[in-house]
CSV table of N, CA and C in Angstrom, one decimal:
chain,number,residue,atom,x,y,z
A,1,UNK,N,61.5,48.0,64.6
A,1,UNK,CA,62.0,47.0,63.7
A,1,UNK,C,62.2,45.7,64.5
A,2,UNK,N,62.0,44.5,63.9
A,2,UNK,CA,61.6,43.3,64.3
A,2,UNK,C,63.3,42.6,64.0
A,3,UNK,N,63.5,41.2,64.9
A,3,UNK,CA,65.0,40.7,64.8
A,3,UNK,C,65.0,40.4,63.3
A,4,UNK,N,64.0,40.0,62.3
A,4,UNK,CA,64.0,39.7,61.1
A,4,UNK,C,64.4,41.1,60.5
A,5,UNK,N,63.9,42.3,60.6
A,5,UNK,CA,64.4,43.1,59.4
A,5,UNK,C,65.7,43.8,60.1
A,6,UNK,N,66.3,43.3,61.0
A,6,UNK,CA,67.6,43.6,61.4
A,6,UNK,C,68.7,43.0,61.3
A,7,UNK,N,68.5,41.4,60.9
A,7,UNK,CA,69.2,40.6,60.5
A,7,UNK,C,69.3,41.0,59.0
A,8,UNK,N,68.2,41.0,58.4
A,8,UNK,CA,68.1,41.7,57.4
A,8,UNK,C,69.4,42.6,56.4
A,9,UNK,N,68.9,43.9,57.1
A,9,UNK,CA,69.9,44.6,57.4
A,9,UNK,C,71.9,44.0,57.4
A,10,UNK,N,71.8,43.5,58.0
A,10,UNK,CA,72.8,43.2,58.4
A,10,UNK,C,73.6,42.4,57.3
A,11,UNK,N,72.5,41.3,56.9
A,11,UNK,CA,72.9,40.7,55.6
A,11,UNK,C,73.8,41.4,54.4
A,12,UNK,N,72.4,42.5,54.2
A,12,UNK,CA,73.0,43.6,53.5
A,12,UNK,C,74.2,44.0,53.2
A,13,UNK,N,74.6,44.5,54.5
A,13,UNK,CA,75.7,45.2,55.2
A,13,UNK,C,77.0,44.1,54.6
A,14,UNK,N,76.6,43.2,55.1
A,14,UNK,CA,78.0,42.1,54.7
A,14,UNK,C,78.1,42.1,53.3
A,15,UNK,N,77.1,41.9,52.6
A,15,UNK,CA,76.8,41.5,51.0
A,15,UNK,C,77.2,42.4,50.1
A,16,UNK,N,77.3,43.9,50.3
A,16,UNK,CA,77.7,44.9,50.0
A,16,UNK,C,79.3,45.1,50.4
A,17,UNK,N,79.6,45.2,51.5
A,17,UNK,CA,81.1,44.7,51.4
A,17,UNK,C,81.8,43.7,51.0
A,18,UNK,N,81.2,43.0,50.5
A,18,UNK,CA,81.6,41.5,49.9
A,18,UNK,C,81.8,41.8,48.2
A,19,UNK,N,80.8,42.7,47.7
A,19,UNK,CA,80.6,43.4,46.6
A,19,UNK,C,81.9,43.6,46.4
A,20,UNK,N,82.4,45.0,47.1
A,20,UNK,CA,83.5,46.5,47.3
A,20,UNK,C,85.1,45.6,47.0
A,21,UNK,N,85.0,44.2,47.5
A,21,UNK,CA,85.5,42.7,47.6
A,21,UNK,C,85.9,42.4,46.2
A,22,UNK,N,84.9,42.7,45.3
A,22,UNK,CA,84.9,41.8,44.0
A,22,UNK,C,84.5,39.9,43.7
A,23,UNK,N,82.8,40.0,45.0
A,23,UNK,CA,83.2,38.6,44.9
A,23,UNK,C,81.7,38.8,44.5
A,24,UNK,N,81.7,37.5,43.7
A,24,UNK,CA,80.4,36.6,43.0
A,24,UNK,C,79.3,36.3,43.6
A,25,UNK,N,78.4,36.4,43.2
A,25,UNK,CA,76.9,36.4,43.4
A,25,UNK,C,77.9,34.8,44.4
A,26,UNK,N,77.8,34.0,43.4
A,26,UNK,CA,78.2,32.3,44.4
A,26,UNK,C,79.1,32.8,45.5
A,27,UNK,N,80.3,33.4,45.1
A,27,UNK,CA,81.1,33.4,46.6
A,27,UNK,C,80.5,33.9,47.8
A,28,UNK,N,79.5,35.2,47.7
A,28,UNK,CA,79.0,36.0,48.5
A,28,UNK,C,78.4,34.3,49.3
A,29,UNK,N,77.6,34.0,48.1
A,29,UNK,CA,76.2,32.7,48.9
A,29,UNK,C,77.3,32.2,50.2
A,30,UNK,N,78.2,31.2,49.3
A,30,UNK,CA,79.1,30.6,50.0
A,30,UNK,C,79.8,31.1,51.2
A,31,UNK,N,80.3,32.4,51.3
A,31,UNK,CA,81.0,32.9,52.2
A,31,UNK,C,80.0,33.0,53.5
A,32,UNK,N,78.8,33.5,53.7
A,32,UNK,CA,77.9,34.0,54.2
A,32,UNK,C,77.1,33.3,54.4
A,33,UNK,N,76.8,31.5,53.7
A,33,UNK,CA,76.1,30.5,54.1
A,33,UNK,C,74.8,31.0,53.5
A,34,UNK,N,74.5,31.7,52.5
A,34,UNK,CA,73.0,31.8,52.1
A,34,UNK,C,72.8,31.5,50.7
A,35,UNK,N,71.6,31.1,50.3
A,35,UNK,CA,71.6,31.0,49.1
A,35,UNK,C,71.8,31.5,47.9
A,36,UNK,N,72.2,31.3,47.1
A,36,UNK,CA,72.6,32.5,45.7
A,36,UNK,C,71.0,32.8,45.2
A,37,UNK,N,69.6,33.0,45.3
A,37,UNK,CA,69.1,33.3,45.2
A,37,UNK,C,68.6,34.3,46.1
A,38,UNK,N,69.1,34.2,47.5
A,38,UNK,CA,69.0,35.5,48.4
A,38,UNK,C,69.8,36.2,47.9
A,39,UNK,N,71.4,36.0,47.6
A,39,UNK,CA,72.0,36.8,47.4
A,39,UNK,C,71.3,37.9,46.1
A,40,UNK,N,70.9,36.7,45.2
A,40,UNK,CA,70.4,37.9,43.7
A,40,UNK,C,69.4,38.7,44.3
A,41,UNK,N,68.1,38.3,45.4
A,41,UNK,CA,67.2,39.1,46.0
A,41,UNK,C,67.7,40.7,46.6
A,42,UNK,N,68.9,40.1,47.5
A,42,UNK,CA,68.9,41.2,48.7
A,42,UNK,C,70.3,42.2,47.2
A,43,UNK,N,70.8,41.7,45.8
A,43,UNK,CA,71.5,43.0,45.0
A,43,UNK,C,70.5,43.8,44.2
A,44,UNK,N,69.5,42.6,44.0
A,44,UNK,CA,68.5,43.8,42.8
A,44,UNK,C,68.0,44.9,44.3
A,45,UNK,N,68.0,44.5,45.4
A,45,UNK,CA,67.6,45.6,46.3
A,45,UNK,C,68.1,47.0,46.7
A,46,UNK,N,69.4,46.5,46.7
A,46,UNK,CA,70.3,47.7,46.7
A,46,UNK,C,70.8,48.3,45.0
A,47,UNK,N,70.5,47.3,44.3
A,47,UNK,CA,70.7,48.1,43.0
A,47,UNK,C,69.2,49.2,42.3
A,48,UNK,N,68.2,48.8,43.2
A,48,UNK,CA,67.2,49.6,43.0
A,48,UNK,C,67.4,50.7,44.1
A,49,UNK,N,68.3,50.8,45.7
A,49,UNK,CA,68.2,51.8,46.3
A,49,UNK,C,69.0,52.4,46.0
A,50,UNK,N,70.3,52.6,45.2
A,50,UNK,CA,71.2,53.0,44.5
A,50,UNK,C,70.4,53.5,43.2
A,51,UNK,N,69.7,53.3,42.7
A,51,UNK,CA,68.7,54.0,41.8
A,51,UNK,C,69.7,53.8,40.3
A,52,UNK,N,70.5,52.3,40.1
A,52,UNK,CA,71.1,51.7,39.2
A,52,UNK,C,70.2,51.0,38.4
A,53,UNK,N,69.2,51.0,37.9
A,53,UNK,CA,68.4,50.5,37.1
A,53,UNK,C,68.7,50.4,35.8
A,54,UNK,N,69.0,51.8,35.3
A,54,UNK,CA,69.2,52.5,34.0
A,54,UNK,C,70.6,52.2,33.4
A,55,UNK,N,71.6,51.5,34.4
A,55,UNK,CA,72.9,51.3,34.0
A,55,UNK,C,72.9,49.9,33.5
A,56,UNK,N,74.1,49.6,32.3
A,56,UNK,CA,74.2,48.4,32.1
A,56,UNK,C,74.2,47.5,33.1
A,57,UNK,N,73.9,46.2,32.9
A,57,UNK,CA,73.7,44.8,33.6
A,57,UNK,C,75.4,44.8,34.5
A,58,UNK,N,76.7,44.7,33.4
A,58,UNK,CA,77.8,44.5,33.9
A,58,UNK,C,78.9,45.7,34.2
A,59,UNK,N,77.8,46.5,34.1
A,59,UNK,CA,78.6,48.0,35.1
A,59,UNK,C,77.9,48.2,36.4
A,60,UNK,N,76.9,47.5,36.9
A,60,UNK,CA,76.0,47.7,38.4
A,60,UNK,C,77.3,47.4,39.4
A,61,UNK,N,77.6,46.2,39.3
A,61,UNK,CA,78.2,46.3,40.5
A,61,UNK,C,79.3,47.0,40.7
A,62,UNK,N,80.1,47.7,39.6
A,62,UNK,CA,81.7,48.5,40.0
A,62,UNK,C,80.6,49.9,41.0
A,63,UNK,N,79.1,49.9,39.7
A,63,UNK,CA,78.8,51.5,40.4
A,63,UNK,C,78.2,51.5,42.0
A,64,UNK,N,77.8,50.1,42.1
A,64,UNK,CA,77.2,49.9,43.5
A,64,UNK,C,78.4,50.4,44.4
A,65,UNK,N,80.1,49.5,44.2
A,65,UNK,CA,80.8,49.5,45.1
A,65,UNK,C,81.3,51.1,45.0
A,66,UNK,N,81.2,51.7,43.9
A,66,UNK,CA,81.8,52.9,43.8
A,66,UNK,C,81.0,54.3,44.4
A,67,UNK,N,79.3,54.0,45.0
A,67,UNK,CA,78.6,54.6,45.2
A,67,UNK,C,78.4,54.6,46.8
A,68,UNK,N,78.7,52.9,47.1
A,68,UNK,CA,78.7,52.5,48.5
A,68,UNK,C,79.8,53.5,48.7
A,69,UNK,N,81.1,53.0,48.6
A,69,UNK,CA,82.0,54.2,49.1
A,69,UNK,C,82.1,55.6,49.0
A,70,UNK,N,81.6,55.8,48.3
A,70,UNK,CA,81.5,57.7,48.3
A,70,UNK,C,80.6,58.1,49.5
A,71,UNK,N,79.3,57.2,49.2
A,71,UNK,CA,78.4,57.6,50.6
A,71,UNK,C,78.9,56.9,51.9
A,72,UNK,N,79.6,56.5,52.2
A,72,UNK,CA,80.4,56.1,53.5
A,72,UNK,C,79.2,54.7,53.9
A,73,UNK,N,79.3,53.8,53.5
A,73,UNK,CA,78.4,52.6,53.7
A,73,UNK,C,79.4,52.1,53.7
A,74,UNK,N,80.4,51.8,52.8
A,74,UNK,CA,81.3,51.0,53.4
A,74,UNK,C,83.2,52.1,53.2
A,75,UNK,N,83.9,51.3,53.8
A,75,UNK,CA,84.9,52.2,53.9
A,75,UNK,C,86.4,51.6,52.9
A,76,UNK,N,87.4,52.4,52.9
A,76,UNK,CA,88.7,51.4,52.3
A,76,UNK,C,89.2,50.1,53.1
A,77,UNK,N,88.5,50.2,54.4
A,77,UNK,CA,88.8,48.9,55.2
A,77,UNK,C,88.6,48.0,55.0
A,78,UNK,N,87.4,48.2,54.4
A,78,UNK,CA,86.7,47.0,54.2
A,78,UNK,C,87.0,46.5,52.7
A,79,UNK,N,87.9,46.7,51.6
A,79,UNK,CA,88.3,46.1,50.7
A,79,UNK,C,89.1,45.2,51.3
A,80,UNK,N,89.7,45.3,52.2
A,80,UNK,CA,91.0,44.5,52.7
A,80,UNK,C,90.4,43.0,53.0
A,81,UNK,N,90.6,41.8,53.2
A,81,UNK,CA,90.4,40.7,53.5
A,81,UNK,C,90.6,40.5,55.1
């Protein structure tokens, strides 16, 4: 893997805890310095590797955060600020 799909990665990693968070497609951008268009890029990504397709529009993200945590992607630490 290349420094690009590791930064990648990493994006991810943050964007998803930021999710578990309860923050906004905008806050994420903001927080993280990227654009709200990456942001939308890099959730339909994980909402397709989470295989959330089939779920309502405004239930994706409780089941992302609630799927991240069961499979240990992210932890109860990371809800904390």
């Amino acid at each position: 893997r290349g420094r690009r799909s590791d930064a990648r990665c990493v994006e991810i990693a943050q964007i998803l805890r930021l999710v578990v968070r309860g923050f906004t497609n905008r806050q994420i951008a903001d927080e993280l310095v990227l654009g709200v268009e990456t942001v939308k890029s890099h959730m339909r990504a994980l909402f397709d590797a989470f295989a959330l397709g089939d779920i309502p529009q405004h239930q994706k993200r409780a089941a992302l955060a609630q799927q991240a945590l069961e499979v240990g992607l992210v932890t109860p630490r990371d809800l904390v600020p």
